[in-house]
């Protein structure tokens, strides 16, 4: 018996030694952070986007690494009316859904209308609604509250119904409520993926008619069929998502199957522990893993026999973050502003209204320290709160960097010299674990306190829920906020950061009429050169007015198995990386050599 | 005995109700915004926090929320877990077999190893074997689980490419996903046999080696120490001296007479160990990437994923109550002096 046991054990060991790498036609990616939903109208996070962009398709998409060049996918051609309010798309005729149903204009109409009908609060529906129907970008239930009149609802439904129309089976028209230069790129976001209307309706999703539209308004789509099922046309179809890992397979009926994807099976695994991901890469069980910080690359990945680190100074992502100075801090029960007065023991609620205070803080901020300490030298400073690859980014605008003399000069000017006399006490909070926010807070504390013994900044770590609540209630005096692009248009950043009605600016009480005018003009015209000029003006004005202090952008990297490449990689690179793609590249472009 | 068991089982719903009230009470200390944090992972998503609060009734009073929740529970609905992106009941149904399988394979080696080492230490008191066992116990007891787990992972998996992580080969997991392999029990080692596929069972067993070894080293220390000290007490008792005086061989005295009595405290520990193993092996599940309850419960608690937290608490209450009951019944079997009246 013992002998037998030993034999079995030995066999088991040999068996486990022989386990191979992931195989020539299987791609395994290990990442952290789960998919939130596989319903395109609900998903608004990168983990979900990275799956959706492969199992669903949009009318047009980004070409290779570019965010300014596009290629047709489910459409073949498009035109824009002279007044910029009607977009007409010719659709591809030979497209099959994963169910076997053929795609027609009806599906496009259904997909976009469904997005506008449901538009749950935590989805991307708002920016489609803003272009197509107005209503502040919110769904009917949230817009009208508890007792809407029938007339109001009829009007809302009509707006949805008129916004997308089929000219014939293969021609679709979008009618905008006003000119919107970013509408075309909005259609490339996964939320506007085209789904199989017949299959969705058969399985209990919205009927596509007026009859039950209001029942679906604002609905949490995570209860629905499409949350876990796929109704797409993509090169890959979903085999299973179990709330954690995703398994997908090459779709044989894909309209572009002539360019057959090499990977037959794709597995996206959620592996929360970085050490585990690294060991899996080492053991040959992963083709790509997520590595969170640069130091790990140098200490653990480089030099690994079967792995490679791909990086580029051009990979700056489609995101921007900045330090915000809150000009209307919530004063009630807020320990972060101490006494709430300019008496040395606190700060008033409008402490940052004085531009000198903002400038003093900006000059106390050490960009180089952030670049060197936090990003090990691999980062570039931003001249404005806009990703450098976007239209309108102006690299010539000056940036604020550490200058203690100028900081002192502005602190002395602030509040007619009173601030320098009395000093101040305030708290800068960050959410525990967020090293960027922590570093920013500590740098500001160190430099500002060194200027004047009466200046006191407390740095406080808070758990995420508490931090979020304080943020929402406007209690944070100065904070770091980041924005990831929804669509590749500068307006998606500039409006948010600088316009008095923009999400962030509004939150921190920043309003500058001159700024608003520039931004409004830029979002109402389509000429790229003219828009770029306006955005450059915005950048210069922001430098003068310092509503926010843009933070440096770290350059990106990818950790892959040695034999993984993609089609369409730029010269000298193994893979392409499009900042607007949640997964950097598409699965159908993966090649193993 | 039957009356005893029935009475204990009837107490269960009351225990669970108390647990739910307690947790609900504690949740009232959090503001609606803080509770909504589980739905917003970034400030960008917090854009519509008010809508989220309204959608999930997070701003309602204690009684309204509790009665709403209770009505749902009575219909078999524990709510939606934001952490697992699906209903809580679905997640428990999926993850419980995973944790149970892991617990089963960890439980017996840990228990047997602990009992054997503890016995050896007591019998050879103050001699080399005893010292060695005690050193091992101290190391096992004080070594953080995740340190040992990462070390195992790096050496056996990363370097020697042995065993593997997760539950089975990717190839097999794809077959389960497609339905060509049926998940009868959710325990892959058993499902492999039921599907008539030994390769599946072997693949799953291979992946259990590292987690089981890690847990055995860490957890058997406690059993070892308890058994050693209770065994020493028993070995010094009158009846053992009598047995020796009667001329019984040392082996019979130790293993038949002494150990049976010494094992009573171990039963208590083992029962609780099994109960908490279902969720208490968080680090092992995280590091070896095993999608069990712990891997869901801990992040859910940190994220204030309320439906998940309360679902887990109820499950824990249920398991601990049942484990306690089992321990009490076992007492009666081991020790005839204990009566259930």
Coordinates of N, CA and C in Angstrom, one line a residue, chain A residues 131-234:
Chain A
X131 N -25.9 65.0 -25.3 CA -25.8 65.4 -26.7 C -27.2 65.2 -27.4
X132 N -27.9 64.1 -27.1 CA -29.0 63.7 -27.9 C -30.4 64.2 -27.3
X133 N -30.5 64.3 -26.0 CA -31.8 64.7 -25.5 C -31.8 65.8 -24.5
X134 N -30.7 66.1 -24.0 CA -30.6 67.2 -23.0 C -31.0 66.7 -21.6
X135 N -32.0 67.3 -21.0 CA -32.5 66.8 -19.7 C -31.3 66.7 -18.7
X136 N -30.4 67.6 -18.7 CA -29.2 67.5 -17.8 C -28.5 66.2 -17.8
X137 N -28.7 65.4 -18.8 CA -28.0 64.1 -18.9 C -28.5 63.1 -17.9
X138 N -29.7 63.3 -17.3 CA -30.1 62.3 -16.3 C -31.4 61.6 -16.8
X139 N -31.7 60.4 -16.3 CA -32.8 59.6 -16.8 C -34.1 60.2 -16.3
X140 N -35.2 59.8 -16.9 CA -36.5 60.4 -16.6 C -36.9 60.3 -15.1
X141 N -36.6 59.2 -14.5 CA -37.0 59.1 -13.0 C -36.3 60.1 -12.2
X142 N -35.0 60.3 -12.4 CA -34.2 61.2 -11.6 C -34.6 62.7 -12.0
X143 N -34.9 62.9 -13.3 CA -35.2 64.2 -13.7 C -36.5 64.8 -13.2
X144 N -37.5 63.9 -13.3 CA -38.9 64.4 -12.9 C -39.2 64.1 -11.4
X145 N -38.4 63.3 -10.7 CA -38.7 63.0 -9.3 C -39.9 62.1 -9.2
X146 N -40.6 62.2 -8.1 CA -41.6 61.2 -7.8 C -42.9 61.2 -8.6
X147 N -43.4 62.5 -8.9 CA -44.7 62.5 -9.5 C -44.7 63.2 -10.9
X148 N -44.1 62.6 -11.9 CA -44.1 63.3 -13.2 C -45.4 63.3 -13.9
X149 N -45.7 64.3 -14.6 CA -47.0 64.4 -15.4 C -46.8 63.5 -16.6
X150 N -47.9 63.0 -17.1 CA -47.9 62.2 -18.3 C -47.3 63.0 -19.5
X151 N -47.7 64.3 -19.5 CA -47.2 65.1 -20.6 C -45.7 65.2 -20.6
X152 N -45.1 65.4 -19.4 CA -43.6 65.5 -19.3 C -43.0 64.2 -19.8
X153 N -43.6 63.1 -19.4 CA -43.0 61.8 -19.8 C -43.1 61.5 -21.3
X154 N -44.2 61.9 -21.8 CA -44.4 61.8 -23.3 C -43.4 62.5 -24.0
X155 N -43.1 63.7 -23.5 CA -42.1 64.6 -24.2 C -40.7 64.0 -24.1
X156 N -40.4 63.4 -22.9 CA -39.1 62.8 -22.7 C -38.9 61.6 -23.6
X157 N -40.0 60.8 -23.7 CA -39.9 59.6 -24.6 C -39.7 60.0 -26.1
X158 N -40.4 61.1 -26.4 CA -40.4 61.6 -27.8 C -38.9 62.0 -28.1
X159 N -38.3 62.7 -27.1 CA -36.9 63.1 -27.4 C -36.0 61.9 -27.6
X160 N -36.2 60.9 -26.9 CA -35.4 59.7 -27.1 C -35.7 59.1 -28.5
X161 N -37.0 58.9 -28.7 CA -37.4 58.3 -30.0 C -36.9 59.0 -31.2
X162 N -36.9 60.4 -31.1 CA -36.5 61.1 -32.3 C -35.0 61.2 -32.4
X163 N -34.3 60.9 -31.3 CA -32.8 61.1 -31.4 C -32.1 60.1 -32.3
X164 N -32.6 58.9 -32.4 CA -32.0 57.9 -33.2 C -33.0 57.3 -34.2
X165 N -32.8 57.4 -35.5 CA -33.8 56.9 -36.4 C -33.2 56.1 -37.6
X166 N -34.0 55.1 -38.0 CA -33.5 54.3 -39.1 C -34.1 54.9 -40.4
X167 N -33.1 55.2 -41.3 CA -33.6 55.7 -42.6 C -34.0 54.4 -43.5
X168 N -33.2 53.4 -43.4 CA -33.5 52.1 -44.0 C -32.8 51.0 -43.1
X169 N -32.8 49.8 -43.6 CA -32.2 48.7 -42.8 C -30.7 48.9 -42.5
X170 N -30.1 49.7 -43.3 CA -28.6 49.8 -43.1 C -28.1 51.3 -43.1
X171 N -29.0 52.2 -42.7 CA -28.7 53.6 -42.6 C -29.3 54.1 -41.3
X172 N -28.5 54.6 -40.4 CA -29.0 55.2 -39.2 C -28.7 56.6 -39.0
X173 N -29.6 57.4 -38.4 CA -29.3 58.8 -38.2 C -29.5 59.2 -36.7
X174 N -28.5 60.0 -36.3 CA -28.6 60.6 -34.9 C -28.9 62.0 -35.0
X175 N -29.9 62.5 -34.2 CA -30.2 63.9 -34.2 C -29.8 64.5 -32.9
X176 N -28.9 65.5 -33.0 CA -28.4 66.1 -31.7 C -29.2 67.3 -31.4
X177 N -29.3 67.6 -30.1 CA -30.1 68.8 -29.8 C -29.3 70.1 -30.0
X178 N -27.9 70.0 -30.0 CA -27.1 71.1 -30.5 C -25.8 70.6 -31.0
X179 N -25.0 71.4 -31.6 CA -23.7 71.0 -32.2 C -22.9 70.5 -31.1
X180 N -22.2 69.4 -31.3 CA -21.3 68.8 -30.3 C -20.1 68.2 -30.9
X181 N -19.0 68.9 -30.9 CA -17.8 68.3 -31.6 C -17.3 67.0 -31.1
X182 N -17.8 66.6 -29.9 CA -17.2 65.4 -29.3 C -18.2 64.2 -29.5
X183 N -19.3 64.4 -30.2 CA -20.3 63.4 -30.3 C -19.7 62.1 -31.0
X184 N -19.0 62.4 -32.1 CA -18.5 61.3 -32.9 C -17.6 60.4 -32.1
X185 N -16.7 61.0 -31.3 CA -15.8 60.1 -30.4 C -16.6 59.5 -29.3
X186 N -17.7 60.1 -28.9 CA -18.5 59.5 -27.8 C -19.0 58.2 -28.3
X187 N -19.3 58.1 -29.6 CA -19.8 56.8 -30.1 C -18.8 55.7 -30.1
X188 N -17.6 56.0 -29.7 CA -16.5 54.9 -29.7 C -16.4 54.3 -28.3
X189 N -17.1 54.9 -27.3 CA -17.0 54.3 -26.0 C -17.9 53.1 -25.9
X190 N -17.5 52.2 -25.1 CA -18.2 50.9 -25.0 C -19.7 51.0 -24.7
X191 N -20.1 52.0 -24.0 CA -21.5 52.2 -23.7 C -22.4 52.2 -24.9
X192 N -21.9 52.7 -26.0 CA -22.7 52.7 -27.2 C -22.4 51.5 -28.1
X193 N -22.0 50.4 -27.5 CA -21.8 49.2 -28.3 C -23.2 48.8 -28.9
X194 N -23.1 48.1 -30.0 CA -24.4 47.7 -30.7 C -24.7 46.3 -30.2
X195 N -25.9 46.2 -29.6 CA -26.3 44.9 -29.2 C -27.5 44.3 -29.9
X196 N -27.6 43.0 -29.8 CA -28.6 42.2 -30.5 C -30.0 42.4 -29.9
X197 N -30.8 43.3 -30.5 CA -32.0 43.7 -29.9 C -33.0 42.5 -29.7
X198 N -33.0 41.7 -30.8 CA -34.0 40.5 -30.7 C -33.6 39.6 -29.5
X199 N -32.4 39.3 -29.4 CA -31.9 38.4 -28.3 C -32.1 39.0 -27.0
X200 N -31.9 40.3 -26.9 CA -32.1 41.0 -25.6 C -33.5 41.0 -25.2
X201 N -34.4 41.4 -26.1 CA -35.8 41.5 -25.8 C -36.4 40.1 -25.5
X202 N -36.0 39.1 -26.2 CA -36.4 37.7 -25.9 C -36.1 37.3 -24.5
X203 N -35.0 37.8 -24.0 CA -34.5 37.4 -22.7 C -34.9 38.4 -21.6
X204 N -35.9 39.2 -21.8 CA -36.5 40.0 -20.7 C -35.9 41.4 -20.6
X205 N -35.1 41.8 -21.5 CA -34.6 43.2 -21.4 C -35.7 44.2 -21.9
X206 N -35.5 45.5 -21.9 CA -36.5 46.5 -22.3 C -37.0 46.1 -23.7
X207 N -38.4 46.3 -23.9 CA -39.0 45.8 -25.2 C -38.7 46.7 -26.4
X208 N -38.1 47.8 -26.2 CA -37.7 48.7 -27.3 C -38.9 49.6 -27.7
X209 N -39.9 49.6 -26.9 CA -41.1 50.4 -27.3 C -41.5 51.3 -26.2
X210 N -42.4 52.2 -26.4 CA -42.9 53.2 -25.4 C -43.6 52.5 -24.3
X211 N -44.1 51.3 -24.5 CA -45.0 50.6 -23.6 C -44.4 50.5 -22.2
X212 N -43.1 50.1 -22.1 CA -42.5 49.8 -20.8 C -41.2 50.7 -20.6
X213 N -41.1 51.7 -21.3 CA -39.8 52.5 -21.2 C -39.6 53.1 -19.9
X214 N -40.7 53.6 -19.2 CA -40.5 54.3 -18.0 C -40.1 53.3 -16.8
X215 N -40.6 52.1 -17.0 CA -40.2 51.0 -16.0 C -38.7 50.9 -16.0
X216 N -38.1 51.1 -17.1 CA -36.6 50.9 -17.2 C -35.8 52.1 -16.9
X217 N -36.4 53.2 -16.7 CA -35.7 54.5 -16.5 C -34.9 54.4 -15.2
X218 N -33.6 54.6 -15.3 CA -32.8 54.6 -14.1 C -32.6 53.3 -13.4
X219 N -33.0 52.2 -14.1 CA -32.9 50.9 -13.5 C -31.5 50.5 -13.3
X220 N -31.2 49.8 -12.2 CA -29.9 49.2 -12.1 C -29.8 48.0 -12.9
X221 N -29.0 48.0 -14.0 CA -29.0 47.0 -15.0 C -28.3 45.7 -14.5
X222 N -27.7 45.8 -13.3 CA -27.0 44.6 -12.8 C -28.0 43.5 -12.5
X223 N -29.3 43.8 -12.5 CA -30.2 42.7 -12.2 C -30.6 42.0 -13.5
X224 N -30.2 42.6 -14.6 CA -30.7 42.2 -15.9 C -29.9 41.0 -16.6
X225 N -30.5 40.6 -17.7 CA -29.9 39.5 -18.4 C -28.5 39.8 -19.0
X226 N -28.4 41.0 -19.5 CA -27.2 41.4 -20.2 C -26.0 41.7 -19.2
X227 N -26.3 41.7 -18.0 CA -25.2 41.9 -17.0 C -24.2 40.7 -17.0
X228 N -24.7 39.6 -17.3 CA -23.9 38.4 -17.4 C -23.9 37.7 -18.7
X229 N -24.7 38.2 -19.7 CA -24.7 37.5 -21.0 C -24.3 38.4 -22.1
X230 N -23.8 37.9 -23.2 CA -23.3 38.7 -24.2 C -24.2 38.7 -25.4
X231 N -24.4 39.9 -26.0 CA -25.3 40.0 -27.1 C -24.6 40.8 -28.2
X232 N -23.3 40.5 -28.3 CA -22.4 41.4 -29.2 C -22.1 40.8 -30.5
X233 N -21.2 41.6 -31.2 CA -20.8 41.1 -32.6 C -19.3 40.9 -32.6
X234 N -18.6 41.1 -31.4 CA -17.2 41.1 -31.4 C -16.4 39.9 -31.9

